[in-house]
Protein backbone atom coordinates (compact mmCIF):
# COMPACT_ATOMS: atom_id res chain seq x y z
CA UNK A 1 0.00 0.00 0.00
CA UNK A 2 1.42 3.37 -1.01
CA UNK A 3 2.13 6.06 1.57
CA UNK A 4 1.45 9.79 1.67
CA UNK A 5 4.57 11.33 0.12
CA UNK A 6 4.49 14.20 2.61
CA UNK A 7 5.20 11.85 5.53
CA UNK A 8 8.80 10.91 4.64
CA UNK A 9 9.54 14.53 3.79
CA UNK A 10 8.24 15.64 7.20
CA UNK A 11 10.36 12.92 8.82
CA UNK A 12 13.38 14.15 6.90
CA UNK A 13 12.80 17.69 8.18
CA UNK A 14 12.65 16.53 11.79
CA UNK A 15 15.69 14.33 11.20
CA UNK A 16 17.62 17.26 9.73
CA UNK A 17 16.90 19.36 12.80
CA UNK A 18 17.90 16.54 15.16
CA UNK A 19 21.15 15.87 13.26
CA UNK A 20 22.00 19.58 13.12
CA UNK A 21 21.60 19.77 16.89
CA UNK A 22 23.84 16.70 17.23
CA UNK A 23 26.55 18.40 15.17
CA UNK A 24 26.30 21.62 17.22
CA UNK A 25 26.20 19.94 20.64
CA UNK A 26 28.11 16.70 20.03
CA UNK A 27 25.34 14.85 21.89
CA UNK A 28 25.81 11.11 21.54
CA UNK A 29 22.49 10.62 23.38
CA UNK A 30 20.58 12.60 20.79
CA UNK A 31 22.33 10.72 18.01
CA UNK A 32 21.39 7.48 19.78
CA UNK A 33 17.74 8.62 19.65
CA UNK A 34 18.03 9.34 15.94
CA UNK A 35 19.69 5.97 15.37
CA UNK A 36 16.74 4.31 17.12
CA UNK A 37 14.32 6.34 14.97
CA UNK A 38 16.13 5.12 11.83
CA UNK A 39 16.07 1.53 13.15
CA UNK A 40 12.31 1.66 13.73
CA UNK A 41 11.76 3.20 10.29
CA UNK A 42 13.92 0.58 8.60
CA UNK A 43 12.34 -2.32 10.49
CA UNK A 44 8.69 -1.29 10.37
CA UNK A 45 8.53 1.22 7.56
CA UNK A 46 8.46 5.00 7.73
CA UNK A 47 4.83 5.07 8.86
CA UNK A 48 5.87 3.20 12.02
CA UNK A 49 8.88 5.37 12.80
CA UNK A 50 8.49 7.95 15.58
CA UNK A 51 8.38 10.79 13.06
CA UNK A 52 5.95 8.89 10.86
CA UNK A 53 3.65 8.37 13.83
CA UNK A 54 3.92 12.07 14.70
CA UNK A 55 3.05 12.95 11.11
CA UNK A 56 0.08 10.60 11.03
CA UNK A 57 -1.37 11.65 14.40
CA UNK A 58 -0.55 15.37 14.65
CA UNK A 59 0.32 16.77 11.22
CA UNK A 60 -1.65 14.93 8.55
CA UNK A 61 -5.09 15.62 10.14
CA UNK A 62 -4.33 19.36 9.79
CA UNK A 63 -3.43 19.07 6.10
CA UNK A 64 -5.64 18.57 3.11
CA UNK A 65 -5.93 15.20 1.46
CA UNK A 66 -2.70 13.73 0.09
CA UNK A 67 -1.75 14.98 -3.35
CA UNK A 68 0.85 12.32 -4.03
CA UNK A 69 1.66 8.80 -2.95
CA UNK A 70 4.80 6.71 -3.17
CA UNK A 71 5.79 3.12 -2.66
CA UNK A 72 6.97 2.46 0.91
CA UNK A 73 10.05 0.43 -0.05
CA UNK A 74 12.39 3.24 -1.19
CA UNK A 75 11.86 5.40 1.94
CA UNK A 76 12.25 2.29 4.11
CA UNK A 77 15.55 1.54 2.40
CA UNK A 78 16.55 5.17 2.94
CA UNK A 79 15.90 4.67 6.66
CA UNK A 80 18.31 1.72 6.60
CA UNK A 81 20.95 3.88 4.92
CA UNK A 82 20.35 6.56 7.55
CA UNK A 83 20.71 3.87 10.22
CA UNK A 84 24.10 2.93 8.81
CA UNK A 85 25.37 6.52 8.87
CA UNK A 86 23.86 7.31 12.27
CA UNK A 87 25.37 4.11 13.65
CA UNK A 88 28.80 5.06 12.31
CA UNK A 89 28.35 8.53 13.76
CA UNK A 90 27.41 7.06 17.13
CA UNK A 91 30.55 4.92 17.10
CA UNK A 92 32.61 7.99 16.30
CA UNK A 93 31.03 10.09 19.04
CA UNK A 94 31.29 7.38 21.71
CA UNK A 95 34.43 5.43 20.86
CA UNK A 96 36.24 7.66 18.40
CA UNK A 97 37.63 8.89 16.25
CA UNK A 98 35.75 12.18 16.53
CA UNK A 99 36.04 12.86 12.80
CA UNK A 100 34.00 9.71 12.12
CA UNK A 101 31.15 11.00 14.27
CA UNK A 102 31.22 14.38 12.58
CA UNK A 103 31.56 13.03 9.03
CA UNK A 104 28.89 10.33 9.30
CA UNK A 105 26.44 12.65 11.06
CA UNK A 106 27.15 15.38 8.52
CA UNK A 107 26.50 12.99 5.62
CA UNK A 108 23.19 11.90 7.17
CA UNK A 109 22.28 15.55 7.74
CA UNK A 110 23.04 16.41 4.11
CA UNK A 111 20.79 13.60 2.87
CA UNK A 112 17.96 14.54 5.25
CA UNK A 113 18.22 18.19 4.26
CA UNK A 114 18.03 17.36 0.54
CA UNK A 115 14.84 15.40 1.15
CA UNK A 116 13.28 17.98 3.46
CA UNK A 117 14.13 21.05 1.40
CA UNK A 118 13.94 19.75 -2.16
CA UNK A 119 12.10 16.43 -2.01
CA UNK A 120 15.19 14.61 -3.28
CA UNK A 121 15.71 11.37 -1.38
CA UNK A 122 19.24 10.03 -1.83
CA UNK A 123 18.44 6.73 -0.12
CA UNK A 124 15.40 6.27 -2.37
CA UNK A 125 17.52 6.90 -5.45
CA UNK A 126 20.08 4.39 -4.17
CA UNK A 127 17.27 1.86 -3.71
CA UNK A 128 16.18 2.33 -7.32
CA UNK A 129 19.77 2.00 -8.53
CA UNK A 130 20.25 -1.24 -6.57
CA UNK A 131 17.01 -2.61 -8.01
CA UNK A 132 18.08 -1.76 -11.58
CA UNK A 133 21.46 -3.42 -11.10
CA UNK A 134 19.84 -6.49 -9.54
CA UNK A 135 17.43 -6.86 -12.46
CA UNK A 136 20.28 -6.61 -14.97
CA UNK A 137 22.29 -9.21 -13.07
CA UNK A 138 19.51 -11.80 -13.40
Coordinates of C-alpha atoms in Angstrom, one line a residue:
X1 CA 0.0 0.0 0.0
X2 CA 1.4 3.4 -1.0
X3 CA 2.1 6.1 1.6
X4 CA 1.4 9.8 1.7
X5 CA 4.6 11.3 0.1
X6 CA 4.5 14.2 2.6
X7 CA 5.2 11.8 5.5
X8 CA 8.8 10.9 4.6
X9 CA 9.5 14.5 3.8
X10 CA 8.2 15.6 7.2
X11 CA 10.4 12.9 8.8
X12 CA 13.4 14.2 6.9
X13 CA 12.8 17.7 8.2
X14 CA 12.6 16.5 11.8
X15 CA 15.7 14.3 11.2
X16 CA 17.6 17.3 9.7
X17 CA 16.9 19.4 12.8
X18 CA 17.9 16.5 15.2
X19 CA 21.1 15.9 13.3
X20 CA 22.0 19.6 13.1
X21 CA 21.6 19.8 16.9
X22 CA 23.8 16.7 17.2
X23 CA 26.5 18.4 15.2
X24 CA 26.3 21.6 17.2
X25 CA 26.2 19.9 20.6
X26 CA 28.1 16.7 20.0
X27 CA 25.3 14.9 21.9
X28 CA 25.8 11.1 21.5
X29 CA 22.5 10.6 23.4
X30 CA 20.6 12.6 20.8
X31 CA 22.3 10.7 18.0
X32 CA 21.4 7.5 19.8
X33 CA 17.7 8.6 19.7
X34 CA 18.0 9.3 15.9
X35 CA 19.7 6.0 15.4
X36 CA 16.7 4.3 17.1
X37 CA 14.3 6.3 15.0
X38 CA 16.1 5.1 11.8
X39 CA 16.1 1.5 13.2
X40 CA 12.3 1.7 13.7
X41 CA 11.8 3.2 10.3
X42 CA 13.9 0.6 8.6
X43 CA 12.3 -2.3 10.5
X44 CA 8.7 -1.3 10.4
X45 CA 8.5 1.2 7.6
X46 CA 8.5 5.0 7.7
X47 CA 4.8 5.1 8.9
X48 CA 5.9 3.2 12.0
X49 CA 8.9 5.4 12.8
X50 CA 8.5 8.0 15.6
X51 CA 8.4 10.8 13.1
X52 CA 5.9 8.9 10.9
X53 CA 3.6 8.4 13.8
X54 CA 3.9 12.1 14.7
X55 CA 3.1 13.0 11.1
X56 CA 0.1 10.6 11.0
X57 CA -1.4 11.6 14.4
X58 CA -0.5 15.4 14.6
X59 CA 0.3 16.8 11.2
X60 CA -1.7 14.9 8.6
X61 CA -5.1 15.6 10.1
X62 CA -4.3 19.4 9.8
X63 CA -3.4 19.1 6.1
X64 CA -5.6 18.6 3.1
X65 CA -5.9 15.2 1.5
X66 CA -2.7 13.7 0.1
X67 CA -1.7 15.0 -3.3
X68 CA 0.8 12.3 -4.0
X69 CA 1.7 8.8 -3.0
X70 CA 4.8 6.7 -3.2
X71 CA 5.8 3.1 -2.7
X72 CA 7.0 2.5 0.9
X73 CA 10.0 0.4 0.0
X74 CA 12.4 3.2 -1.2
X75 CA 11.9 5.4 1.9
X76 CA 12.2 2.3 4.1
X77 CA 15.6 1.5 2.4
X78 CA 16.6 5.2 2.9
X79 CA 15.9 4.7 6.7
X80 CA 18.3 1.7 6.6
X81 CA 21.0 3.9 4.9
X82 CA 20.3 6.6 7.5
X83 CA 20.7 3.9 10.2
X84 CA 24.1 2.9 8.8
X85 CA 25.4 6.5 8.9
X86 CA 23.9 7.3 12.3
X87 CA 25.4 4.1 13.6
X88 CA 28.8 5.1 12.3
X89 CA 28.4 8.5 13.8
X90 CA 27.4 7.1 17.1
X91 CA 30.6 4.9 17.1
X92 CA 32.6 8.0 16.3
X93 CA 31.0 10.1 19.0
X94 CA 31.3 7.4 21.7
X95 CA 34.4 5.4 20.9
X96 CA 36.2 7.7 18.4
X97 CA 37.6 8.9 16.3
X98 CA 35.7 12.2 16.5
X99 CA 36.0 12.9 12.8
X100 CA 34.0 9.7 12.1
X101 CA 31.1 11.0 14.3
X102 CA 31.2 14.4 12.6
X103 CA 31.6 13.0 9.0
X104 CA 28.9 10.3 9.3
X105 CA 26.4 12.6 11.1
X106 CA 27.2 15.4 8.5
X107 CA 26.5 13.0 5.6
X108 CA 23.2 11.9 7.2
X109 CA 22.3 15.6 7.7
X110 CA 23.0 16.4 4.1
X111 CA 20.8 13.6 2.9
X112 CA 18.0 14.5 5.3
X113 CA 18.2 18.2 4.3
X114 CA 18.0 17.4 0.5
X115 CA 14.8 15.4 1.1
X116 CA 13.3 18.0 3.5
X117 CA 14.1 21.0 1.4
X118 CA 13.9 19.8 -2.2
X119 CA 12.1 16.4 -2.0
X120 CA 15.2 14.6 -3.3
X121 CA 15.7 11.4 -1.4
X122 CA 19.2 10.0 -1.8
X123 CA 18.4 6.7 -0.1
X124 CA 15.4 6.3 -2.4
X125 CA 17.5 6.9 -5.4
X126 CA 20.1 4.4 -4.2
X127 CA 17.3 1.9 -3.7
X128 CA 16.2 2.3 -7.3
X129 CA 19.8 2.0 -8.5
X130 CA 20.3 -1.2 -6.6
X131 CA 17.0 -2.6 -8.0
X132 CA 18.1 -1.8 -11.6
X133 CA 21.5 -3.4 -11.1
X134 CA 19.8 -6.5 -9.5
X135 CA 17.4 -6.9 -12.5
X136 CA 20.3 -6.6 -15.0
X137 CA 22.3 -9.2 -13.1
X138 CA 19.5 -11.8 -13.4

